[in-house]
XYZ file of C-alpha atoms in Angstrom:
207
model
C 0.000 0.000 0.000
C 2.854 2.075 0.800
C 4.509 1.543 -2.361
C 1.210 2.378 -4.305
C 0.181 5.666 -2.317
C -0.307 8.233 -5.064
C 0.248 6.407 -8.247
C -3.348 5.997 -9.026
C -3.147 2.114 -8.374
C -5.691 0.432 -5.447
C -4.488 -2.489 -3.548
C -7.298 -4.878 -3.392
C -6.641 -8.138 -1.280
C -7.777 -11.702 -2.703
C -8.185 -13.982 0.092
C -7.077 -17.104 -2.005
C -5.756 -18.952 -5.153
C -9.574 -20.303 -5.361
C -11.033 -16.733 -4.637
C -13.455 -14.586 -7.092
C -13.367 -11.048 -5.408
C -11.814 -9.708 -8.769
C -15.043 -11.168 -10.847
C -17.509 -9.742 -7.809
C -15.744 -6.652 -8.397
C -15.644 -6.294 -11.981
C -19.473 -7.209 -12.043
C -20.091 -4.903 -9.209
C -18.321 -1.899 -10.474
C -18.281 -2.338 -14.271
C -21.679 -0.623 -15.876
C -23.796 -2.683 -17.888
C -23.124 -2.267 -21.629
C -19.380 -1.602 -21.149
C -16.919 -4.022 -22.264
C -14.220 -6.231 -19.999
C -11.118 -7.328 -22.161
C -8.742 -10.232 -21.329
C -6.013 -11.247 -23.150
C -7.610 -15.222 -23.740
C -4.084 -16.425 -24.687
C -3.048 -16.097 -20.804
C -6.627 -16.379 -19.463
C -7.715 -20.306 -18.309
C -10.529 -22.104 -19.764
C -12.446 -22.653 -16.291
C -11.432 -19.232 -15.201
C -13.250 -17.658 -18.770
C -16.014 -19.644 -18.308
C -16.747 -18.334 -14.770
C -16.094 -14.617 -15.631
C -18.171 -15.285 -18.993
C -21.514 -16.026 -16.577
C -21.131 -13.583 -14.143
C -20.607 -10.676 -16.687
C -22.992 -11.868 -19.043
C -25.551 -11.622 -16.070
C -24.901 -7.906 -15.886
C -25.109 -7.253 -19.703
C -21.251 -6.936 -19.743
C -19.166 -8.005 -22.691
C -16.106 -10.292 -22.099
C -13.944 -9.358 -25.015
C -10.842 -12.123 -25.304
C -9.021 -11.689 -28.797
C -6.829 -8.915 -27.450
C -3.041 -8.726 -26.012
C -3.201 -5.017 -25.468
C 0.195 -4.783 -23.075
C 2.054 -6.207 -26.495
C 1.121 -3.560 -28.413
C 2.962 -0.957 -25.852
C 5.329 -3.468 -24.161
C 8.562 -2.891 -26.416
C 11.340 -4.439 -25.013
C 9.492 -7.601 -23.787
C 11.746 -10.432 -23.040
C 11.553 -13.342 -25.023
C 11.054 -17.185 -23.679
C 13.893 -18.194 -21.738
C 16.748 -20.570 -23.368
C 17.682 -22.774 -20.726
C 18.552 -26.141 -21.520
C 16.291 -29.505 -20.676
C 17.491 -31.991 -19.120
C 16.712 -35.789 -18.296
C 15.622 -36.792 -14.814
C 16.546 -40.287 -14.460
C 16.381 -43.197 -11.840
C 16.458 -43.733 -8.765
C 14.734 -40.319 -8.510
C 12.390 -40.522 -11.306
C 11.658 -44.656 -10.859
C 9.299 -45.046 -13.435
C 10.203 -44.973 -17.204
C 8.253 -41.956 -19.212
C 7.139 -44.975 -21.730
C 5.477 -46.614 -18.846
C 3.728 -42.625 -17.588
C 2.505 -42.449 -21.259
C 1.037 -46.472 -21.498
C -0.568 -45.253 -18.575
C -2.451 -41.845 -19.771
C -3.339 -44.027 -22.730
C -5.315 -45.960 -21.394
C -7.136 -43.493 -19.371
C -7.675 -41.367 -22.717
C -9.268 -45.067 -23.997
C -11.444 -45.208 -21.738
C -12.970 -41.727 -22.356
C -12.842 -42.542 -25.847
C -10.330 -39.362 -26.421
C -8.069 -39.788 -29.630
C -5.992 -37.014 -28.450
C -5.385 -35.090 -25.159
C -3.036 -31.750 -24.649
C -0.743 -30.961 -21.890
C 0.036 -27.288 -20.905
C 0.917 -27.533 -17.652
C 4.699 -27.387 -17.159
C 4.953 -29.617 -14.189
C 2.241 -32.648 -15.726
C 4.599 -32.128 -18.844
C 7.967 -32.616 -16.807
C 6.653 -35.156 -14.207
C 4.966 -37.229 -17.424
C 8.392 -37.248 -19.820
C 10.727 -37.139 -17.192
C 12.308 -33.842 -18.360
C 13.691 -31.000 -16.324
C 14.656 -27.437 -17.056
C 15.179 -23.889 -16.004
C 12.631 -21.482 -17.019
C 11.097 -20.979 -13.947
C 13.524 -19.818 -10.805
C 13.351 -22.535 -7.842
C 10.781 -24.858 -10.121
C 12.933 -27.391 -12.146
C 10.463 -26.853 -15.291
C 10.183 -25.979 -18.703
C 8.260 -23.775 -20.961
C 6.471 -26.502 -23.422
C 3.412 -27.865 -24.782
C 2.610 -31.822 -25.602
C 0.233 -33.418 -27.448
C -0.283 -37.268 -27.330
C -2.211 -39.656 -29.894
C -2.798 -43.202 -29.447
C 0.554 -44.118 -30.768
C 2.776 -40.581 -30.415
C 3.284 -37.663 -28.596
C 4.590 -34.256 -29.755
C 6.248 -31.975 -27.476
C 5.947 -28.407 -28.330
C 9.482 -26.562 -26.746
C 12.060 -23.754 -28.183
C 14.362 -24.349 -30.576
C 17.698 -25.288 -29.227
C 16.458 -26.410 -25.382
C 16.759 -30.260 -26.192
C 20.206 -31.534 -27.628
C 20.010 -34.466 -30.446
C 21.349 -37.005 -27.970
C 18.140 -36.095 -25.612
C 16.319 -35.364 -28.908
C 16.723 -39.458 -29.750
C 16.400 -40.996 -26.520
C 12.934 -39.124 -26.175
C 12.201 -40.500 -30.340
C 12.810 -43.737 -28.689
C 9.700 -43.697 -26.582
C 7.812 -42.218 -29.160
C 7.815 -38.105 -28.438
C 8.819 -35.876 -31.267
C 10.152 -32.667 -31.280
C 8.732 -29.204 -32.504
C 8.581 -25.782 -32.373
C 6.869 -24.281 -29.541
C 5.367 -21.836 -31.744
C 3.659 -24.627 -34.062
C 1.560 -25.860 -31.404
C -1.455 -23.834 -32.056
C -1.757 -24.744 -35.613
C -1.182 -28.638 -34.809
C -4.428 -28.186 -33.118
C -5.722 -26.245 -35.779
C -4.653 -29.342 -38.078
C -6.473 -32.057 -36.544
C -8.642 -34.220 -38.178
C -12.411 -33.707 -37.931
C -12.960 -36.275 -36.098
C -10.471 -35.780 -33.829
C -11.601 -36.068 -29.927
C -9.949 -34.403 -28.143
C -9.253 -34.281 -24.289
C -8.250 -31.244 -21.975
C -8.703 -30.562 -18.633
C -10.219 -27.011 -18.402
C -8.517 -26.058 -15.125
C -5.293 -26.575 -16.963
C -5.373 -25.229 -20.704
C -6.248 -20.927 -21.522
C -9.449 -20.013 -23.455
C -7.284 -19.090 -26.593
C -5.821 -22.558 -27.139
C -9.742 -24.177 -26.788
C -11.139 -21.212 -29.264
């Protein structure tokens, strides 16, 4: 608060990760008619869907095609470039082949031909891969994709070496650029089911 005094900014608490005082707030303070906009590439699929029914309640617009800090943001730093690295046995016991048999099945039996991964930690915990991009969180900045048969894992050029690059081919996961992974989803086949978990995935990669 002290830090904020006279800059125009108003500290408002939220009492939790699970908390929605910021959609009370918006619905309560934002006049019917006006427009709310949220960049949907950073804004979560449950999270959209919940500020989506509140506002729509109170005749507000949710408007989610926008990124309007890139437009002003010039010297924004690009994704980070640390390496990935394998975590192997005895601390990661179970072989990522054996992680993925096991997702399989479960996308089987919900009759899901495909499922995507955003979250970092699922994505490091299921492949057994470690990196750097966050400080004091051993993960990495990635998307995957897995099939019945394959798995793609969406990463930045240059963070997986070709040795790591052919063990990973050896358990079925393919490389490519973390930039392609919106129009892989774009690409699949119409009859394509696939499974995400809403809590996990933004509104702009579902749209």
């Amino acid at each position: 608060e002290g830090q904020l005094a006279g800059t125009g900014i108003e500290l408002m608490k939220i009492g939790g990760a699970g908390s929605s005082a910021h959609v009370d707030w918006l619905a309560e303070h934002v006049a019917s008619g006006a427009q709310v906009t949220v960049d949907g590439a950073v804004l979560g699929l449950a999270s959209a869907r919940a500020l989506q029914a509140v506002l729509s309640e109170r005749g507000i617009e949710l408007r989610t095609d926008l990124d309007v800090l890139n437009d002003v943001w010039d010297d924004r730093a690009a994704l980070p470039a640390q390496p990935v690295y394998e975590h192997l046995a005895p601390f990661a016991p179970t072989p990522r082949a054996d992680k993925l048999a096991a997702v399989r099945q479960q996308m089987k039996q919900l009759g899901a031909t495909h499922h995507w991964i955003s979250t970092l930690d699922d994505i490091a915990w299921l492949t057994n891969l470690r990196g750097g991009d966050v400080n004091y969180n051993p993960v990495f900045i990635s998307h995957l994709l897995l099939d019945a048969k394959n798995a793609t894992l969406f990463v930045a050029e240059g963070k997986v070496n070709e040795k790591l690059a052919s063990r990973l081919a050896a358990d079925g996961i393919t490389l490519a650029r973390y930039d392609d992974a919106v129009a892989t989803l774009q690409a699949l086949p119409p009859n394509a089911k696939l499974l995400v978990d809403p809590r996990r995935i933004t509104l702009g990669l579902q749209q």
